Amino acid sequence: DAGVTQSPTHLIKTRGQQVTLRCSPKSGHDTVSWYQQALGQGPQFIFQYYEEEERQRGNFPDRFSGHQFPNYSSELNVNALLLGDSALYLCASSLSGRYNSPLHFGNGTRLTVT
Amino acid sequence: AQSVAQPEDQVNVAEGNPLTVKCTYSVSGNPYLFWYVQYPNRGLQFLLKYITGDNLVKGSYGFEAEFNKSQTSFHLKKPSALVSDSALYFCAVRLRQTGANNLFFGTGTRLTVIP
């Protein structure tokens, strides 16, 4: 039973560029959330996708956007990269309606913006 | 506004001794409470959760946590620490109302178990 998988594992981009990160949820899960974990900080919620729509959003600018596909996989897009976007980006999956169940996290994508 | 506090950035404990990692929270209502562990260059792994009922919950790898409603705390504990427990630990809360499925995390506590 595959867990949450993310690609790529590492990425180096230049300020001003655009980046796309990918996530496949755990088998049986239909909801995908994205978190940003800056160095030395706890993860911060970016947004959540369910039924191919953004359902909730944290305090992140519109440069951060996403998409969910019919197979429940998801992409996180970041435009006009800033140095401050350097972080570990974590994808988490869950089953809709199971609010007392834990999220399952992938190993993350380490984004470095130079 | 919701917040989760982990007052200690670093906790050091000798192998075989009991360990405690502290967490307090400030949210509206009664949240669901979680502990996650993160090893280097890895994602977060679920340890345990409090939903309702007994204030002492048991989780993976011998960890347990004590929920204290009056003190709004959810401290992580283990009777006997192992060197392999050395990692970064995060406390998190989720609001109970429908639709609020996101987790609010603390800033993390780095646990080092000394051989």
mmCIF file of N, CA and C in Angstrom, chain A residues 8-88:
data_model
loop_
_atom_site.group_PDB
_atom_site.id
_atom_site.type_symbol
_atom_site.label_atom_id
_atom_site.label_comp_id
_atom_site.label_asym_id
_atom_site.label_seq_id
_atom_site.Cartn_x
_atom_site.Cartn_y
_atom_site.Cartn_z
ATOM 1 N N PRO A 8 9.576 16.607 -7.336
ATOM 2 C CA PRO A 8 10.844 15.938 -7.054
ATOM 3 C C PRO A 8 11.195 16.016 -5.567
ATOM 4 N N THR A 9 12.288 15.415 -5.176
ATOM 5 C CA THR A 9 12.702 15.481 -3.776
ATOM 6 C C THR A 9 13.439 16.785 -3.492
ATOM 7 N N HIS A 10 14.192 17.244 -4.458
ATOM 8 C CA HIS A 10 14.918 18.501 -4.320
ATOM 9 C C HIS A 10 14.780 19.309 -5.600
ATOM 10 N N LEU A 11 14.843 20.637 -5.427
ATOM 11 C CA LEU A 11 14.678 21.527 -6.568
ATOM 12 C C LEU A 11 15.395 22.832 -6.271
ATOM 13 N N ILE A 12 16.141 23.322 -7.244
ATOM 14 C CA ILE A 12 16.793 24.624 -7.099
ATOM 15 C C ILE A 12 16.282 25.529 -8.212
ATOM 16 N N LYS A 13 15.773 26.687 -7.819
ATOM 17 C CA LYS A 13 15.229 27.643 -8.777
ATOM 18 C C LYS A 13 15.827 29.019 -8.511
ATOM 19 N N THR A 14 15.686 29.870 -9.514
ATOM 20 C CA THR A 14 16.162 31.242 -9.397
ATOM 21 C C THR A 14 14.990 32.164 -9.086
ATOM 22 N N ARG A 15 15.277 33.193 -8.335
ATOM 23 C CA ARG A 15 14.254 34.190 -7.995
ATOM 24 C C ARG A 15 13.528 34.657 -9.256
ATOM 25 N N GLY A 16 12.199 34.715 -9.183
ATOM 26 C CA GLY A 16 11.388 35.139 -10.309
ATOM 27 C C GLY A 16 10.851 34.007 -11.169
ATOM 28 N N GLN A 17 11.444 32.831 -11.028
ATOM 29 C CA GLN A 17 10.977 31.690 -11.813
ATOM 30 C C GLN A 17 9.697 31.116 -11.223
ATOM 31 N N GLN A 18 9.195 30.100 -11.920
ATOM 32 C CA GLN A 18 7.991 29.404 -11.489
ATOM 33 C C GLN A 18 8.342 27.940 -11.222
ATOM 34 N N VAL A 19 7.608 27.306 -10.303
ATOM 35 C CA VAL A 19 7.898 25.918 -9.967
ATOM 36 C C VAL A 19 6.596 25.136 -9.796
ATOM 37 N N THR A 20 6.654 23.859 -10.135
ATOM 38 C CA THR A 20 5.511 22.950 -9.931
ATOM 39 C C THR A 20 5.966 21.734 -9.144
ATOM 40 N N LEU A 21 5.280 21.480 -8.063
ATOM 41 C CA LEU A 21 5.549 20.316 -7.226
ATOM 42 C C LEU A 21 4.370 19.362 -7.347
ATOM 43 N N ARG A 22 4.658 18.060 -7.227
ATOM 44 C CA ARG A 22 3.628 17.057 -7.454
ATOM 45 C C ARG A 22 3.453 16.132 -6.264
ATOM 46 N N CYS A 23 2.240 15.617 -6.143
ATOM 47 C CA CYS A 23 1.903 14.773 -4.989
ATOM 48 C C CYS A 23 0.879 13.725 -5.401
ATOM 49 N N SER A 24 1.124 12.486 -4.990
ATOM 50 C CA SER A 24 0.132 11.418 -5.134
ATOM 51 C C SER A 24 -0.304 10.990 -3.748
ATOM 52 N N PRO A 25 -1.587 11.011 -3.458
ATOM 53 C CA PRO A 25 -2.040 10.689 -2.108
ATOM 54 C C PRO A 25 -1.949 9.204 -1.803
ATOM 55 N N LYS A 26 -2.077 8.899 -0.555
ATOM 56 C CA LYS A 26 -2.156 7.513 -0.102
ATOM 57 C C LYS A 26 -3.372 6.855 -0.754
ATOM 58 N N SER A 27 -3.220 5.576 -1.084
ATOM 59 C CA SER A 27 -4.308 4.849 -1.694
ATOM 60 C C SER A 27 -5.569 4.921 -0.831
ATOM 61 N N GLY A 28 -6.682 5.272 -1.440
ATOM 62 C CA GLY A 28 -7.944 5.362 -0.720
ATOM 63 C C GLY A 28 -8.271 6.753 -0.213
ATOM 64 N N HIS A 29 -7.314 7.652 -0.278
ATOM 65 C CA HIS A 29 -7.556 9.030 0.172
ATOM 66 C C HIS A 29 -7.992 9.905 -0.999
ATOM 67 N N ASP A 30 -8.854 10.905 -0.684
ATOM 68 C CA ASP A 30 -9.380 11.756 -1.742
ATOM 69 C C ASP A 30 -9.104 13.241 -1.525
ATOM 70 N N THR A 31 -8.454 13.560 -0.435
ATOM 71 C CA THR A 31 -8.212 14.963 -0.082
ATOM 72 C C THR A 31 -6.711 15.190 0.065
ATOM 73 N N VAL A 32 -6.240 16.270 -0.533
ATOM 74 C CA VAL A 32 -4.812 16.590 -0.481
ATOM 75 C C VAL A 32 -4.628 17.993 0.091
ATOM 76 N N SER A 33 -3.709 18.102 1.031
ATOM 77 C CA SER A 33 -3.358 19.399 1.617
ATOM 78 C C SER A 33 -1.880 19.648 1.383
ATOM 79 N N TRP A 34 -1.531 20.918 1.292
ATOM 80 C CA TRP A 34 -0.129 21.308 1.117
ATOM 81 C C TRP A 34 0.296 22.191 2.288
ATOM 82 N N TYR A 35 1.520 21.952 2.751
ATOM 83 C CA TYR A 35 2.089 22.705 3.858
ATOM 84 C C TYR A 35 3.485 23.191 3.466
ATOM 85 N N GLN A 36 3.852 24.355 3.977
ATOM 86 C CA GLN A 36 5.195 24.886 3.817
ATOM 87 C C GLN A 36 5.912 24.840 5.155
ATOM 88 N N GLN A 37 7.093 24.245 5.176
ATOM 89 C CA GLN A 37 7.876 24.190 6.412
ATOM 90 C C GLN A 37 9.198 24.906 6.182
ATOM 91 N N ALA A 38 9.283 26.138 6.672
ATOM 92 C CA ALA A 38 10.533 26.884 6.600
ATOM 93 C C ALA A 38 11.507 26.314 7.624
ATOM 94 N N LEU A 39 12.767 26.583 7.420
ATOM 95 C CA LEU A 39 13.809 26.043 8.289
ATOM 96 C C LEU A 39 13.583 26.473 9.731
ATOM 97 N N GLY A 40 13.534 25.497 10.632
ATOM 98 C CA GLY A 40 13.370 25.796 12.041
ATOM 99 C C GLY A 40 11.953 26.128 12.462
ATOM 100 N N GLN A 41 11.007 25.920 11.576
ATOM 101 C CA GLN A 41 9.602 26.242 11.874
ATOM 102 C C GLN A 41 8.718 25.012 11.731
ATOM 103 N N GLY A 42 7.517 25.126 12.268
ATOM 104 C CA GLY A 42 6.540 24.084 12.046
ATOM 105 C C GLY A 42 5.868 24.277 10.693
ATOM 106 N N PRO A 43 5.262 23.230 10.175
ATOM 107 C CA PRO A 43 4.557 23.348 8.889
ATOM 108 C C PRO A 43 3.412 24.346 8.970
ATOM 109 N N GLN A 44 3.239 25.096 7.893
ATOM 110 C CA GLN A 44 2.127 26.049 7.806
ATOM 111 C C GLN A 44 1.236 25.673 6.630
ATOM 112 N N PHE A 45 -0.051 25.698 6.877
ATOM 113 C CA PHE A 45 -1.059 25.265 5.912
ATOM 114 C C PHE A 45 -1.144 26.240 4.749
ATOM 115 N N ILE A 46 -1.045 25.683 3.521
ATOM 116 C CA ILE A 46 -1.171 26.514 2.327
ATOM 117 C C ILE A 46 -2.604 26.444 1.803
ATOM 118 N N PHE A 47 -3.022 25.236 1.409
ATOM 119 C CA PHE A 47 -4.405 25.026 0.961
ATOM 120 C C PHE A 47 -4.717 23.544 0.901
ATOM 121 N N GLN A 48 -6.006 23.275 0.679
ATOM 122 C CA GLN A 48 -6.503 21.903 0.635
ATOM 123 C C GLN A 48 -7.386 21.727 -0.589
ATOM 124 N N TYR A 49 -7.263 20.571 -1.231
ATOM 125 C CA TYR A 49 -8.069 20.259 -2.405
ATOM 126 C C TYR A 49 -8.899 19.012 -2.169
ATOM 127 N N TYR A 50 -10.144 19.125 -2.595
ATOM 128 C CA TYR A 50 -11.075 17.997 -2.532
ATOM 129 C C TYR A 50 -12.019 18.129 -3.713
ATOM 130 N N GLU A 51 -12.290 17.029 -4.379
ATOM 131 C CA GLU A 51 -13.138 17.028 -5.577
ATOM 132 C C GLU A 51 -12.680 18.084 -6.584
ATOM 133 N N GLU A 52 -11.374 18.153 -6.742
ATOM 134 C CA GLU A 52 -10.729 19.005 -7.754
ATOM 135 C C GLU A 52 -10.933 20.495 -7.519
ATOM 136 N N GLU A 53 -11.330 20.860 -6.306
ATOM 137 C CA GLU A 53 -11.514 22.282 -5.998
ATOM 138 C C GLU A 53 -10.746 22.653 -4.732
ATOM 139 N N GLU A 54 -10.276 23.872 -4.695
ATOM 140 C CA GLU A 54 -9.662 24.387 -3.476
ATOM 141 C C GLU A 54 -10.750 24.630 -2.439
ATOM 142 N N ARG A 55 -10.628 23.970 -1.294
ATOM 143 C CA ARG A 55 -11.679 24.033 -0.267
ATOM 144 C C ARG A 55 -11.322 24.956 0.877
ATOM 145 N N GLN A 56 -10.059 25.020 1.202
ATOM 146 C CA GLN A 56 -9.595 25.874 2.297
ATOM 147 C C GLN A 56 -8.256 26.450 1.878
ATOM 148 N N ARG A 57 -7.960 27.626 2.420
ATOM 149 C CA ARG A 57 -6.707 28.271 2.097
ATOM 150 C C ARG A 57 -6.144 28.939 3.334
ATOM 151 N N GLY A 58 -4.857 28.805 3.517
ATOM 152 C CA GLY A 58 -4.165 29.497 4.598
ATOM 153 C C GLY A 58 -3.744 30.890 4.160
ATOM 154 N N ASN A 59 -2.896 31.509 4.944
ATOM 155 C CA ASN A 59 -2.498 32.891 4.696
ATOM 156 C C ASN A 59 -1.305 32.957 3.736
ATOM 157 N N PHE A 60 -1.539 32.566 2.507
ATOM 158 C CA PHE A 60 -0.511 32.590 1.472
ATOM 159 C C PHE A 60 -1.002 33.413 0.280
ATOM 160 N N PRO A 61 -0.080 34.117 -0.391
ATOM 161 C CA PRO A 61 -0.492 34.971 -1.515
ATOM 162 C C PRO A 61 -0.941 34.162 -2.726
ATOM 163 N N ASP A 62 -1.531 34.881 -3.665
ATOM 164 C CA ASP A 62 -2.055 34.234 -4.866
ATOM 165 C C ASP A 62 -0.962 33.632 -5.746
ATOM 166 N N ARG A 63 0.289 33.955 -5.471
ATOM 167 C CA ARG A 63 1.385 33.323 -6.219
ATOM 168 C C ARG A 63 1.379 31.805 -6.012
ATOM 169 N N PHE A 64 0.769 31.393 -4.926
ATOM 170 C CA PHE A 64 0.646 29.960 -4.630
ATOM 171 C C PHE A 64 -0.703 29.481 -5.159
ATOM 172 N N SER A 65 -0.654 28.528 -6.064
ATOM 173 C CA SER A 65 -1.884 27.979 -6.611
ATOM 174 C C SER A 65 -1.740 26.469 -6.729
ATOM 175 N N GLY A 66 -2.867 25.824 -6.955
ATOM 176 C CA GLY A 66 -2.807 24.369 -7.014
ATOM 177 C C GLY A 66 -3.823 23.791 -7.963
ATOM 178 N N HIS A 67 -3.773 22.480 -7.996
ATOM 179 C CA HIS A 67 -4.706 21.769 -8.850
ATOM 180 C C HIS A 67 -4.834 20.358 -8.307
ATOM 181 N N GLN A 68 -6.034 19.791 -8.456
ATOM 182 C CA GLN A 68 -6.221 18.379 -8.144
ATOM 183 C C GLN A 68 -6.813 17.701 -9.366
ATOM 184 N N PHE A 69 -6.318 16.536 -9.659
ATOM 185 C CA PHE A 69 -6.734 15.799 -10.843
ATOM 186 C C PHE A 69 -7.782 14.745 -10.475
ATOM 187 N N PRO A 70 -8.473 14.197 -11.478
ATOM 188 C CA PRO A 70 -9.512 13.185 -11.181
ATOM 189 C C PRO A 70 -9.000 11.977 -10.422
ATOM 190 N N ASN A 71 -7.716 11.660 -10.528
ATOM 191 C CA ASN A 71 -7.166 10.519 -9.780
ATOM 192 C C ASN A 71 -6.711 10.930 -8.378
ATOM 193 N N TYR A 72 -7.073 12.123 -7.956
ATOM 194 C CA TYR A 72 -6.817 12.690 -6.621
ATOM 195 C C TYR A 72 -5.399 13.233 -6.448
ATOM 196 N N SER A 73 -4.511 13.012 -7.395
ATOM 197 C CA SER A 73 -3.181 13.600 -7.277
ATOM 198 C C SER A 73 -3.278 15.116 -7.383
ATOM 199 N N SER A 74 -2.201 15.773 -6.983
ATOM 200 C CA SER A 74 -2.276 17.230 -6.881
ATOM 201 C C SER A 74 -0.953 17.866 -7.286
ATOM 202 N N GLU A 75 -1.043 19.107 -7.679
ATOM 203 C CA GLU A 75 0.134 19.932 -7.970
ATOM 204 C C GLU A 75 0.064 21.222 -7.172
ATOM 205 N N LEU A 76 1.237 21.679 -6.762
ATOM 206 C CA LEU A 76 1.381 22.990 -6.147
ATOM 207 C C LEU A 76 2.239 23.820 -7.086
ATOM 208 N N ASN A 77 1.754 24.980 -7.465
ATOM 209 C CA ASN A 77 2.485 25.898 -8.322
ATOM 210 C C ASN A 77 2.821 27.168 -7.556
ATOM 211 N N VAL A 78 4.046 27.613 -7.720
ATOM 212 C CA VAL A 78 4.441 28.879 -7.120
ATOM 213 C C VAL A 78 5.046 29.742 -8.225
ATOM 214 N N ASN A 79 4.474 30.923 -8.420
ATOM 215 C CA ASN A 79 4.958 31.858 -9.438
ATOM 216 C C ASN A 79 5.832 32.934 -8.802
ATOM 217 N N ALA A 80 6.649 33.563 -9.652
ATOM 218 C CA ALA A 80 7.462 34.705 -9.216
ATOM 219 C C ALA A 80 8.174 34.398 -7.906
ATOM 220 N N LEU A 81 8.965 33.359 -7.911
ATOM 221 C CA LEU A 81 9.612 32.878 -6.690
ATOM 222 C C LEU A 81 10.425 33.964 -6.001
ATOM 223 N N LEU A 82 10.323 33.946 -4.676
ATOM 224 C CA LEU A 82 11.099 34.823 -3.812
ATOM 225 C C LEU A 82 12.079 33.988 -3.004
ATOM 226 N N LEU A 83 13.140 34.638 -2.520
ATOM 227 C CA LEU A 83 14.085 33.906 -1.674
ATOM 228 C C LEU A 83 13.388 33.281 -0.479
ATOM 229 N N GLY A 84 12.389 33.966 0.037
ATOM 230 C CA GLY A 84 11.657 33.491 1.203
ATOM 231 C C GLY A 84 10.776 32.287 0.944
ATOM 232 N N ASP A 85 10.648 31.890 -0.313
ATOM 233 C CA ASP A 85 9.875 30.688 -0.630
ATOM 234 C C ASP A 85 10.697 29.421 -0.429
ATOM 235 N N SER A 86 11.972 29.570 -0.143
ATOM 236 C CA SER A 86 12.821 28.415 0.120
ATOM 237 C C SER A 86 12.306 27.695 1.363
ATOM 238 N N ALA A 87 11.992 26.426 1.210
ATOM 239 C CA ALA A 87 11.390 25.668 2.309
ATOM 240 C C ALA A 87 11.209 24.222 1.892
ATOM 241 N N LEU A 88 10.771 23.422 2.860
ATOM 242 C CA LEU A 88 10.340 22.051 2.578
ATOM 243 C C LEU A 88 8.825 22.099 2.361
#
